[in-house]
JSON list of C-alpha atoms in Angstrom, two decimals:
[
{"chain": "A", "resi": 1, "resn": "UNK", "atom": "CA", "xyz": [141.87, -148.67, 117.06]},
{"chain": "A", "resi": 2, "resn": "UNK", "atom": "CA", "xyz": [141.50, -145.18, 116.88]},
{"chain": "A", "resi": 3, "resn": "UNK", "atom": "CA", "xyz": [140.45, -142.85, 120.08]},
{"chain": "A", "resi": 4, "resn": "UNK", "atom": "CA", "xyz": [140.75, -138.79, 121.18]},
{"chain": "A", "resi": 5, "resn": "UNK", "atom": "CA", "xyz": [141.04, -137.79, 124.11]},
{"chain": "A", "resi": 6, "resn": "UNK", "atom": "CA", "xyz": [139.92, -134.07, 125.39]},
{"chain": "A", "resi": 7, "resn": "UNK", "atom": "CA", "xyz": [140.88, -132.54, 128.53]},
{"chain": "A", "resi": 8, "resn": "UNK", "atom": "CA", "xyz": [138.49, -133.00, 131.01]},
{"chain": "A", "resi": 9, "resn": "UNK", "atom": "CA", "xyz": [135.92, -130.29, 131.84]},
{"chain": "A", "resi": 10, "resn": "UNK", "atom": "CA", "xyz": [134.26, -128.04, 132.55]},
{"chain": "A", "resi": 11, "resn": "UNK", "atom": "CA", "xyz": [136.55, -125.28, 132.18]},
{"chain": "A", "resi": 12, "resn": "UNK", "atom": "CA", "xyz": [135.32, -122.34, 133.74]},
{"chain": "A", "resi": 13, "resn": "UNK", "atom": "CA", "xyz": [136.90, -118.05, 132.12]},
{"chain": "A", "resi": 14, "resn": "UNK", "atom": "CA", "xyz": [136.53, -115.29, 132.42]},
{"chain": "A", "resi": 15, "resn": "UNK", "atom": "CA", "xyz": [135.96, -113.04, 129.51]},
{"chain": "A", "resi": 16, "resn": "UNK", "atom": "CA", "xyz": [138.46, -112.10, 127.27]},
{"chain": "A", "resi": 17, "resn": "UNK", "atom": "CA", "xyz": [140.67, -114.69, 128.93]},
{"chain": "A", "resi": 18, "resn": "UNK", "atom": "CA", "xyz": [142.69, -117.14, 127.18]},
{"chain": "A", "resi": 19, "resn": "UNK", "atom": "CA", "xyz": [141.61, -120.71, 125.78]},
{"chain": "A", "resi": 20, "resn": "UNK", "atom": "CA", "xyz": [143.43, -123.79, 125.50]},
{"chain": "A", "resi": 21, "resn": "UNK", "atom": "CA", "xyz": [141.46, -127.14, 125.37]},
{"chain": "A", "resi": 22, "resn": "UNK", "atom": "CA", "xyz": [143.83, -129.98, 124.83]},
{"chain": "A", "resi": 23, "resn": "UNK", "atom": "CA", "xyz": [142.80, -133.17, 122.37]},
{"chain": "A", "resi": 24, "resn": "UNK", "atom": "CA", "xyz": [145.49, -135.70, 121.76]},
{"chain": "A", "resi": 25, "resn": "UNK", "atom": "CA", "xyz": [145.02, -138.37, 119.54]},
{"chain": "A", "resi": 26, "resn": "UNK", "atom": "CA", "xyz": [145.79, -142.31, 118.51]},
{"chain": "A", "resi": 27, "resn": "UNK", "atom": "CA", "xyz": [145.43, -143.59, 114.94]},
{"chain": "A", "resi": 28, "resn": "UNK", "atom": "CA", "xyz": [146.53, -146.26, 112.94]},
{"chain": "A", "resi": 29, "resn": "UNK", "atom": "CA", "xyz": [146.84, -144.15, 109.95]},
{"chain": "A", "resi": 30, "resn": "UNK", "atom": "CA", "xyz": [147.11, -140.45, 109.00]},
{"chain": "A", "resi": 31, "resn": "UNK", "atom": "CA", "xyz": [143.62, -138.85, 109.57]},
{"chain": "A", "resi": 32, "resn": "UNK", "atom": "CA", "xyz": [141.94, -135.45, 109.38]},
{"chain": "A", "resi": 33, "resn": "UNK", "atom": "CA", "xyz": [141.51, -133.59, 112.76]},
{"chain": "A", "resi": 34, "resn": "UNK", "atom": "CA", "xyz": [138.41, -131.48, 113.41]},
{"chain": "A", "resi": 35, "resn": "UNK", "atom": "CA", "xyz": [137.30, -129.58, 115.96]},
{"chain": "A", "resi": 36, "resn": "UNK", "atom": "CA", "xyz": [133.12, -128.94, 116.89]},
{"chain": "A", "resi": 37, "resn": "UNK", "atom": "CA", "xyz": [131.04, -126.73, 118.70]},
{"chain": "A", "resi": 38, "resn": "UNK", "atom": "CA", "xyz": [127.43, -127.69, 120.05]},
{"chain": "A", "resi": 39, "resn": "UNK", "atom": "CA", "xyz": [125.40, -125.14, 121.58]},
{"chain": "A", "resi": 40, "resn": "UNK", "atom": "CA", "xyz": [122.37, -125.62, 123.83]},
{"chain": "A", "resi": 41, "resn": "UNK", "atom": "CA", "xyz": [119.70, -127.79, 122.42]},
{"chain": "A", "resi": 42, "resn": "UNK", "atom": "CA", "xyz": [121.49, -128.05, 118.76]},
{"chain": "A", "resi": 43, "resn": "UNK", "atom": "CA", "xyz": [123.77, -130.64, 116.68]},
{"chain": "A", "resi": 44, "resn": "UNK", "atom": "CA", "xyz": [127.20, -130.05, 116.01]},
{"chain": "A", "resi": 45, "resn": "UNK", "atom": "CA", "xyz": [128.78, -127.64, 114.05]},
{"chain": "A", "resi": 46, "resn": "UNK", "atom": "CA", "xyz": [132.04, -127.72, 112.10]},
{"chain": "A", "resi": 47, "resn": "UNK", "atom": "CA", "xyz": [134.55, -124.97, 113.62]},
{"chain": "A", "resi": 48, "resn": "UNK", "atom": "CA", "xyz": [137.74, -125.66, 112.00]},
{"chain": "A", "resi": 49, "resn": "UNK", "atom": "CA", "xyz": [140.12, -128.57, 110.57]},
{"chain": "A", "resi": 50, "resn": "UNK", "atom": "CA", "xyz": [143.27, -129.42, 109.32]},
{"chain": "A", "resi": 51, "resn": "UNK", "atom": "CA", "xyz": [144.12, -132.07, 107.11]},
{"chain": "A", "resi": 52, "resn": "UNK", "atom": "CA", "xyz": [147.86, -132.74, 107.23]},
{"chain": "A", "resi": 53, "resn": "UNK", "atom": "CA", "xyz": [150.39, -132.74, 109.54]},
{"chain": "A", "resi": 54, "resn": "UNK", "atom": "CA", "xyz": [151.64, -129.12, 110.71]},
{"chain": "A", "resi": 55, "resn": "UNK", "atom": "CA", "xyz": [148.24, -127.72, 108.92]},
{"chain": "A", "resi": 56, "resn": "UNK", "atom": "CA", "xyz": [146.82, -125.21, 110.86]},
{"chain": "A", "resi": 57, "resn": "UNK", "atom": "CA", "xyz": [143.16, -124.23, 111.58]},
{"chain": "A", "resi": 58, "resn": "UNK", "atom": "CA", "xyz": [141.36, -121.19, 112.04]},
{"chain": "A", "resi": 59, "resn": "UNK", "atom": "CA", "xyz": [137.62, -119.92, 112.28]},
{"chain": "A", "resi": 60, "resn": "UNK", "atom": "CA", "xyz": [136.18, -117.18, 114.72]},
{"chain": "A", "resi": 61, "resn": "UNK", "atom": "CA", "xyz": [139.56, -116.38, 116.40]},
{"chain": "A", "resi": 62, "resn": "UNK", "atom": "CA", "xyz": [140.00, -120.35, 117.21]},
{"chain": "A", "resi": 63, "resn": "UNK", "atom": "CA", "xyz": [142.90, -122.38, 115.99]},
{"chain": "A", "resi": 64, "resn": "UNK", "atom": "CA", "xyz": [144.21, -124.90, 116.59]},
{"chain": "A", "resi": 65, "resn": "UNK", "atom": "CA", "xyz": [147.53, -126.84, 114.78]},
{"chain": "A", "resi": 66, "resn": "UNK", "atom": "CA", "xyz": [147.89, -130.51, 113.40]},
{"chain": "A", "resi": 67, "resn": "UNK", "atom": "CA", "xyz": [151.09, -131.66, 115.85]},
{"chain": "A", "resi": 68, "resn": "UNK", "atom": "CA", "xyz": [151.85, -135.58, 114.30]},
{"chain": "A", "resi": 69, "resn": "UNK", "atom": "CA", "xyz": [155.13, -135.07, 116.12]},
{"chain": "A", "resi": 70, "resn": "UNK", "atom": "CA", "xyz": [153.03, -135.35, 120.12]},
{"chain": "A", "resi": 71, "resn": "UNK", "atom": "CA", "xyz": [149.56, -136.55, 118.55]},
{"chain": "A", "resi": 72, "resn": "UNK", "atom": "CA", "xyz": [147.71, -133.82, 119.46]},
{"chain": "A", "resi": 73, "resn": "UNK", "atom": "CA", "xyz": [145.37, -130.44, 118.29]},
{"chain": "A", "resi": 74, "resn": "UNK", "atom": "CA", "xyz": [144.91, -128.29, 120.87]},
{"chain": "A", "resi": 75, "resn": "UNK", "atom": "CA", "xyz": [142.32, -125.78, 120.74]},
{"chain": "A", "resi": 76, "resn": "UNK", "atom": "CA", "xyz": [143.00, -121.97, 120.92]},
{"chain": "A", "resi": 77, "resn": "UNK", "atom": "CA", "xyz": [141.53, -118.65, 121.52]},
{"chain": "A", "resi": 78, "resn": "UNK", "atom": "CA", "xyz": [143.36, -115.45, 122.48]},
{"chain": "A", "resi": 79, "resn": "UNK", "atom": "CA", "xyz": [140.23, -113.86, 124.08]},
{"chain": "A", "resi": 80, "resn": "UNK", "atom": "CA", "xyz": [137.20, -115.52, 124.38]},
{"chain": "A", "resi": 81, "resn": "UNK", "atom": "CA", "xyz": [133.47, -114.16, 125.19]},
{"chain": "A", "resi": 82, "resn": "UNK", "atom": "CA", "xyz": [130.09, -115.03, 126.88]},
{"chain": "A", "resi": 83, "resn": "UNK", "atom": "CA", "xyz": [128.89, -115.85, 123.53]},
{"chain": "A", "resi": 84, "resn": "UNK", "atom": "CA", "xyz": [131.99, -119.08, 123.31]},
{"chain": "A", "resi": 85, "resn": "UNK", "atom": "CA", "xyz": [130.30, -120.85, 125.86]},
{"chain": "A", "resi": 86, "resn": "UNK", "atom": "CA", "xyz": [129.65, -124.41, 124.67]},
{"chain": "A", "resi": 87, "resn": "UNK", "atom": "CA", "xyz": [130.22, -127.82, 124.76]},
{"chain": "A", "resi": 88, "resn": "UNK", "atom": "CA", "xyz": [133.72, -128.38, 121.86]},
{"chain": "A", "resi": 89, "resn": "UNK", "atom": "CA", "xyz": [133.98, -132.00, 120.38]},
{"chain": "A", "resi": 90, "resn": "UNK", "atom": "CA", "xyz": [137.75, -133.07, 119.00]},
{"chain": "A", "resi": 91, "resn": "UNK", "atom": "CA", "xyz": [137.44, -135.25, 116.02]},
{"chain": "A", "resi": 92, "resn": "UNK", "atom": "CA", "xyz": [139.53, -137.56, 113.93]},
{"chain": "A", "resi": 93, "resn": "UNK", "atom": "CA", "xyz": [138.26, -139.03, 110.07]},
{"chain": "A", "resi": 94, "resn": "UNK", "atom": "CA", "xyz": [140.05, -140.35, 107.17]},
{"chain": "A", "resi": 95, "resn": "UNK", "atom": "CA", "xyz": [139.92, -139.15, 103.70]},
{"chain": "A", "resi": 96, "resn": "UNK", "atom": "CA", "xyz": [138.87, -142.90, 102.61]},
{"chain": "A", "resi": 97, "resn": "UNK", "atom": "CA", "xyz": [136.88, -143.79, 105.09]},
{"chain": "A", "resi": 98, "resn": "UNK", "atom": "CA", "xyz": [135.29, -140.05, 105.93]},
{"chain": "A", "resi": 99, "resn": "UNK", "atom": "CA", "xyz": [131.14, -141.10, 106.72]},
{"chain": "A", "resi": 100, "resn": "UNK", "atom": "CA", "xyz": [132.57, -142.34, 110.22]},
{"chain": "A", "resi": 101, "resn": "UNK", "atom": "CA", "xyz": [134.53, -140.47, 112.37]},
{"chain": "A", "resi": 102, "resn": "UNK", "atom": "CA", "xyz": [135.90, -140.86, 116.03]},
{"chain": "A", "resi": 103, "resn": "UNK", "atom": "CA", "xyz": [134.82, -138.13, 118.38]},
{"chain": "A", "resi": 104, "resn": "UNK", "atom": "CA", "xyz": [136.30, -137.30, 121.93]},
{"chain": "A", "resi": 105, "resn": "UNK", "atom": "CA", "xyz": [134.07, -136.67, 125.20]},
{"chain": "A", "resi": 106, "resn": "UNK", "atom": "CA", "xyz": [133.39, -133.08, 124.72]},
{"chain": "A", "resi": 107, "resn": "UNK", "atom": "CA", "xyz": [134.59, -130.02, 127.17]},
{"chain": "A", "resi": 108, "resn": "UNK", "atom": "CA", "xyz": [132.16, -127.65, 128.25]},
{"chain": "A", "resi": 109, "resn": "UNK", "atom": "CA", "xyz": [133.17, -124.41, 128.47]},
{"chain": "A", "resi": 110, "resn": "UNK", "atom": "CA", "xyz": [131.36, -121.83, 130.31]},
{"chain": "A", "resi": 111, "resn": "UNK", "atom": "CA", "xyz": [132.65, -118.14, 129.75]},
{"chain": "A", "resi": 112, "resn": "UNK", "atom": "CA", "xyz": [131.44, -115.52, 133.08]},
{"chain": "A", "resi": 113, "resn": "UNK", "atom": "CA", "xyz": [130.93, -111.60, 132.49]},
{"chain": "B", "resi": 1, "resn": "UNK", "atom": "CA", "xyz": [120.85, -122.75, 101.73]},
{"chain": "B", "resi": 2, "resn": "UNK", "atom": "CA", "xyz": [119.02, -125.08, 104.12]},
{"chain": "B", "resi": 3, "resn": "UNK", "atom": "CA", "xyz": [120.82, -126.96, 106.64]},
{"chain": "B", "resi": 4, "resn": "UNK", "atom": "CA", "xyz": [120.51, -130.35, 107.32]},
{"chain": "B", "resi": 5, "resn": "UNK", "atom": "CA", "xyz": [116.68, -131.46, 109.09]},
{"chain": "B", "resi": 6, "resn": "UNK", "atom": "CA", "xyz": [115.92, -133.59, 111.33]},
{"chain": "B", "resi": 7, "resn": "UNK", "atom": "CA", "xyz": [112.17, -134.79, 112.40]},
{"chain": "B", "resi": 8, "resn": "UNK", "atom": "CA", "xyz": [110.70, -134.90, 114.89]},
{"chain": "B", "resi": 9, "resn": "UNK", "atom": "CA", "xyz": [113.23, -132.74, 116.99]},
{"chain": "B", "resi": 10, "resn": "UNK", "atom": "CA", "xyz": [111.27, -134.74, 120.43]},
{"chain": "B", "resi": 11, "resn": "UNK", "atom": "CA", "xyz": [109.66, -138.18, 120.87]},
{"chain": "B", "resi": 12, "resn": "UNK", "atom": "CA", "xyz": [108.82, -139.92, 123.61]},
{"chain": "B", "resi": 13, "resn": "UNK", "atom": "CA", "xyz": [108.26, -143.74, 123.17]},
{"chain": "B", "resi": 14, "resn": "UNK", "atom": "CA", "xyz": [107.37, -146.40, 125.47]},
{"chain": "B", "resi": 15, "resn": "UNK", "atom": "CA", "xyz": [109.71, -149.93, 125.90]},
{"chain": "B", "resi": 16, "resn": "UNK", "atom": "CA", "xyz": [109.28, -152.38, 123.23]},
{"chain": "B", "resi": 17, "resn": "UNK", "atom": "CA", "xyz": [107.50, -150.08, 120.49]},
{"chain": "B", "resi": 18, "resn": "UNK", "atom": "CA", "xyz": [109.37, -148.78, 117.19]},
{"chain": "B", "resi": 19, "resn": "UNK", "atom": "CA", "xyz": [110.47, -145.59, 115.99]},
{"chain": "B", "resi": 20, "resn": "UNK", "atom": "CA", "xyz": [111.65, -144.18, 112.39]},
{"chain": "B", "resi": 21, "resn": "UNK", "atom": "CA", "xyz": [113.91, -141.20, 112.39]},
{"chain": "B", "resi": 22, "resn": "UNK", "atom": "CA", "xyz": [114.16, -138.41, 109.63]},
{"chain": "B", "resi": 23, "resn": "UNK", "atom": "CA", "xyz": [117.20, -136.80, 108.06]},
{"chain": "B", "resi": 24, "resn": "UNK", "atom": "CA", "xyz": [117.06, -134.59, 105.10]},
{"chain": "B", "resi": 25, "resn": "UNK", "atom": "CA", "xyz": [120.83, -133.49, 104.19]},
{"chain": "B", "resi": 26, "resn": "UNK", "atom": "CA", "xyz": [121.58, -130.30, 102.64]},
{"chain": "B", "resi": 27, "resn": "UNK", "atom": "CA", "xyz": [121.34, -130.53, 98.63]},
{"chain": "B", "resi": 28, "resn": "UNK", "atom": "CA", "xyz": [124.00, -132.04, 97.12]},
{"chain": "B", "resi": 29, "resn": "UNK", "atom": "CA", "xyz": [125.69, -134.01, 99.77]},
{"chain": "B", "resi": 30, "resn": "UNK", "atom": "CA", "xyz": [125.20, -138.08, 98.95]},
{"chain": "B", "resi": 31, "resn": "UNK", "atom": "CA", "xyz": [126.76, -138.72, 102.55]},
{"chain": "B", "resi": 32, "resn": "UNK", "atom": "CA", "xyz": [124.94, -139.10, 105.83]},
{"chain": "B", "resi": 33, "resn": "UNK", "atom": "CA", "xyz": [125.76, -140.40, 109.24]},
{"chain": "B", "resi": 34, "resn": "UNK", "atom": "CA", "xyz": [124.05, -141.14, 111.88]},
{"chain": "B", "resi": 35, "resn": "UNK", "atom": "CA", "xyz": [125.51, -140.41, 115.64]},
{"chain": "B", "resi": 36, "resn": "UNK", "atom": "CA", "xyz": [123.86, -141.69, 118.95]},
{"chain": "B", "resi": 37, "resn": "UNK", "atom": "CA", "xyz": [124.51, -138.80, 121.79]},
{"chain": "B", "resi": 38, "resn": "UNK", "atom": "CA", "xyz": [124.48, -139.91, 125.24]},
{"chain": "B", "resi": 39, "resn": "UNK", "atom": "CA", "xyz": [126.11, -138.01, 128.14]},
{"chain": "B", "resi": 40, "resn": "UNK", "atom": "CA", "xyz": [127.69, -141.77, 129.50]},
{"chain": "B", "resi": 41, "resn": "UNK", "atom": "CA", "xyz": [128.99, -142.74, 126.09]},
{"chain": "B", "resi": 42, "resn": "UNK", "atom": "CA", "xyz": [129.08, -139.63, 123.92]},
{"chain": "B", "resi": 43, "resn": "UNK", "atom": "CA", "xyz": [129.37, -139.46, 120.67]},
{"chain": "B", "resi": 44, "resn": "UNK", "atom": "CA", "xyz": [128.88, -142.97, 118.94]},
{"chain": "B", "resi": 45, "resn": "UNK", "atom": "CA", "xyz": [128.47, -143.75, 115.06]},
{"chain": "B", "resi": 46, "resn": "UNK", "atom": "CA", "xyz": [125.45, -145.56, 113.88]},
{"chain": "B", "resi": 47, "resn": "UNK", "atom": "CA", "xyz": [125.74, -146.27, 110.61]},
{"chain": "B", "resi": 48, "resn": "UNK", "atom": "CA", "xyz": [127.15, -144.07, 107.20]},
{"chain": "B", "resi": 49, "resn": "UNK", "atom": "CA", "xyz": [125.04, -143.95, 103.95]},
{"chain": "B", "resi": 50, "resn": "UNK", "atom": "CA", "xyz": [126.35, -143.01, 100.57]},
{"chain": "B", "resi": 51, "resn": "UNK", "atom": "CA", "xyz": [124.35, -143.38, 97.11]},
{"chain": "B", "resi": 52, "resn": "UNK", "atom": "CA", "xyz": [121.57, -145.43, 98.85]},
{"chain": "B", "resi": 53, "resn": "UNK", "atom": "CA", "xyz": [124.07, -147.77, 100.44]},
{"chain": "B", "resi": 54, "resn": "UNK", "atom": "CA", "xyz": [125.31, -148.41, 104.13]},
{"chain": "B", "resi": 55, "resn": "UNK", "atom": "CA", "xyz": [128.94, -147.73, 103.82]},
{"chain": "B", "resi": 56, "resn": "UNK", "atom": "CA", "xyz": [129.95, -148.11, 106.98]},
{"chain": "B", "resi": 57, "resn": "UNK", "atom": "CA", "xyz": [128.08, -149.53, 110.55]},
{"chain": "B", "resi": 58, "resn": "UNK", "atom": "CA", "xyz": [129.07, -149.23, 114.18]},
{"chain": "B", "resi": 59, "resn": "UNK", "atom": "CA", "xyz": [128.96, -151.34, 117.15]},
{"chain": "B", "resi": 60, "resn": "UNK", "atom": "CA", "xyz": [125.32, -150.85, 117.56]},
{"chain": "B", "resi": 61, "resn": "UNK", "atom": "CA", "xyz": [122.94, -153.98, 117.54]},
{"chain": "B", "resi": 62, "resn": "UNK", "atom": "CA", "xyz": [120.65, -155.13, 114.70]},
{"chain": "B", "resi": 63, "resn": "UNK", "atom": "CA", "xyz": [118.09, -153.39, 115.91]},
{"chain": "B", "resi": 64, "resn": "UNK", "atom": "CA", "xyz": [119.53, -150.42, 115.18]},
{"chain": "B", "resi": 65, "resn": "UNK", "atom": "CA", "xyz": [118.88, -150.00, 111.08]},
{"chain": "B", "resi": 66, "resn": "UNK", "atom": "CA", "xyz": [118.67, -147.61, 108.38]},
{"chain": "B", "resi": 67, "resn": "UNK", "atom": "CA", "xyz": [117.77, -146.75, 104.68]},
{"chain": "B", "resi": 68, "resn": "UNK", "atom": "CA", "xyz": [118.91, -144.07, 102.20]},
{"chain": "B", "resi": 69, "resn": "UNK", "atom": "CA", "xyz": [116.79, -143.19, 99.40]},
{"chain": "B", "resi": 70, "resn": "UNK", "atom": "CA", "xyz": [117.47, -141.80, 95.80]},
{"chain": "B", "resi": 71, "resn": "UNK", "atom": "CA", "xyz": [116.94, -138.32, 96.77]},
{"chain": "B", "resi": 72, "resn": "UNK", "atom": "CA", "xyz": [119.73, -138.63, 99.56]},
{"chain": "B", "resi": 73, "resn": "UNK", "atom": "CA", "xyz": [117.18, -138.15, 102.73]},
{"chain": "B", "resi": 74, "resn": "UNK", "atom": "CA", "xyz": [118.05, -140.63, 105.11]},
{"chain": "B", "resi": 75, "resn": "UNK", "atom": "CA", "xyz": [116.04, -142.80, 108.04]},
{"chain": "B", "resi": 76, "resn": "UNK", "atom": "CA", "xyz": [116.94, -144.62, 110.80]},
{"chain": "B", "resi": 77, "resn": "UNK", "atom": "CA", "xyz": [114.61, -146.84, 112.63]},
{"chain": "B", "resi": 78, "resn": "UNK", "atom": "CA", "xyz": [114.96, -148.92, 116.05]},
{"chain": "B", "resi": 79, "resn": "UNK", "atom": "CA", "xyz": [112.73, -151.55, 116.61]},
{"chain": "B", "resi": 80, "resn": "UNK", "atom": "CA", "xyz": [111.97, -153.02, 120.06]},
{"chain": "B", "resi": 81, "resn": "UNK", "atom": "CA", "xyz": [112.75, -150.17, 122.19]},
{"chain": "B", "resi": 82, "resn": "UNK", "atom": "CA", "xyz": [114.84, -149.98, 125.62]},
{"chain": "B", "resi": 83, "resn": "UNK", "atom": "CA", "xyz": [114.93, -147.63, 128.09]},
{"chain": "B", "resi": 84, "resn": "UNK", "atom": "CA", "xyz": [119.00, -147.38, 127.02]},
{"chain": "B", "resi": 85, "resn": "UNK", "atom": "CA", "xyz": [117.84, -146.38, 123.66]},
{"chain": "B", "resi": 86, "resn": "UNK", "atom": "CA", "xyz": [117.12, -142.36, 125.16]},
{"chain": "B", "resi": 87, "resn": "UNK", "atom": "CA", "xyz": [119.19, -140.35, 123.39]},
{"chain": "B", "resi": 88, "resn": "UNK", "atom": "CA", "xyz": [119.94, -137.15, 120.95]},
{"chain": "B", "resi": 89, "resn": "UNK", "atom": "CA", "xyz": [120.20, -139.43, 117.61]},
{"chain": "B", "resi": 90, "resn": "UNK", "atom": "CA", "xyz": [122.35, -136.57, 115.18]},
{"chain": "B", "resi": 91, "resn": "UNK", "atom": "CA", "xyz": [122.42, -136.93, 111.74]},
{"chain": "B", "resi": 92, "resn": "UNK", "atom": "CA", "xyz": [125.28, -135.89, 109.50]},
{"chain": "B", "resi": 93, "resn": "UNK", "atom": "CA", "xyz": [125.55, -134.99, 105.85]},
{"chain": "B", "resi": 94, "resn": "UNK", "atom": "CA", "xyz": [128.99, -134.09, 104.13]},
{"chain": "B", "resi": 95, "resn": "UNK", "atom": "CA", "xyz": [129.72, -132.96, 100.67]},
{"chain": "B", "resi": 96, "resn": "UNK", "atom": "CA", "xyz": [133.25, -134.69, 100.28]},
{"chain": "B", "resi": 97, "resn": "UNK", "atom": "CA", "xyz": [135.25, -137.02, 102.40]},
{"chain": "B", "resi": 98, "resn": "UNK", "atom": "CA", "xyz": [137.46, -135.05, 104.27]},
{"chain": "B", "resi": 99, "resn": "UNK", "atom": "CA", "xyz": [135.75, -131.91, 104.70]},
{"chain": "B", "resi": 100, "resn": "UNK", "atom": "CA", "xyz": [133.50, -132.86, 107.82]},
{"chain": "B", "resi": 101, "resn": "UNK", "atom": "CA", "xyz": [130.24, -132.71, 108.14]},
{"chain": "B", "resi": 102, "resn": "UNK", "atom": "CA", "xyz": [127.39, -130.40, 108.76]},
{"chain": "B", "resi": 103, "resn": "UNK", "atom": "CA", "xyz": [124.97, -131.89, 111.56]},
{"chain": "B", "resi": 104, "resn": "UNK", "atom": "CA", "xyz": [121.11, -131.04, 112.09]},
{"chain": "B", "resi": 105, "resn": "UNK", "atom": "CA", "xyz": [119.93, -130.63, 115.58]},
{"chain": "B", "resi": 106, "resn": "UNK", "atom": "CA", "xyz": [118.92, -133.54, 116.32]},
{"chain": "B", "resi": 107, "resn": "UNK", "atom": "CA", "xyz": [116.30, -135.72, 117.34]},
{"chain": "B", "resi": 108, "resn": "UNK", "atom": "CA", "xyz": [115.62, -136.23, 121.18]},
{"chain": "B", "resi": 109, "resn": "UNK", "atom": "CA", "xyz": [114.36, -139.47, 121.75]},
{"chain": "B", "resi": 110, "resn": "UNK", "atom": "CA", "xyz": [113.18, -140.64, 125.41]},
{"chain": "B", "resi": 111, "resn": "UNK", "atom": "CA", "xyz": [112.19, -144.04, 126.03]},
{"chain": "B", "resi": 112, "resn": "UNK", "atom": "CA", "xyz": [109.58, -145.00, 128.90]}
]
């Protein structure tokens, strides 16, 4: 079956540091990849995707590319502040079969002054 | 526009009894999911509902159940409750497969 796998947290910065959370993947078929953010006390919320192979996505300085070649979509951020602290979900759906998707752990990241 | 709703955002229930959740997607999306949030297990899919029919189920047991209705709001209900049933229960809604979903906050269930 399908699965993600996040690096393990928490991963601790200082602002305007450099972000890389790591998600690999294993499907069975070609799948969208997604990545969330979930803030204190709140659901989920969609922070970028990509839906093909070399696709890249980007929202609020994060990115992150769809690598088929080493399964993987690694989160990105050149500078990050206070404000990016959170816990960030990598996600995997298909197009046909979109209403479930497979979620990883989560990695919290805390961001320090 | 408004997000997607959940009620009650807290409820506190004791072994054995029942509860109904409430999800109210954002106008126009026919899709909604249900997740059970755990910090041992994560994220885990309930169940999916499109057009007033369960499109998809998880690995959850049958007392785990839910209903769509024509005006897309969704509920879930658990019947018989156990103390492993405490949880954020997330609901879902998305406008077209593929695009992912937009997620209300939640409701925080604790079991006693």
């Amino acid at each position: 079956g399908d699965s993600v796998t996040q690096m393990e947290g928490p991963v601790t910065l200082s602002e305007e540091a450099f972000l890389t959370i790591n998600c690999t993947y294993t499907a069975t078929g070609y799948p969208s990849l997604f990545w969330y953010v979930q803030y204190p006390g709140e659901g989920l919320q969609l922070l970028l995707k990509a839906t093909k192979a070399d696709d890249k996505g980007s929202n609020k300085g994060f990115e992150a590319t769809y690598r088929k070649e080493t399964t993987s979509f690694h989160l990105e951020k050149g500078s990050v502040q206070v404000s990016d602290s959170a816990v960030y979900f990598c996600a995997l759906s298909y197009n046909t079969n979109a209403g479930k998707s497979t979620f990883g752990d989560g990695t919290t990241l805390t961001v320090k002054p | 526009k408004a997000g997607v709703t959940q009620t009650p955002r807290y409820l506190i229930k004791t072994r054995g009894q029942q509860v109904t959740l409430s999800c109210s997607p954002i106008s126009g999306h026919r899709s909604v999911s249900w997740y059970q949030q755990t910090p041992g297990q994560g994220l885990q899919f309930l169940f999916e509902y499109f057009s007033e029919t369960q499109r998809n189920k998880g690995n959850f047991p049958g007392r785990f159940s839910g209903r769509q209705f024509s005006n897309s709001r969704s509920e879930m209900n658990v019947s018989t409750l156990e103390l492993g049933d405490s949880a954020l229960y997330l609901c879902a809604s998305s406008l077209q497969q593929g695009n992912g979903y937009t997620f209300g906050s939640g409701t925080r269930l604790t079991v006693v």
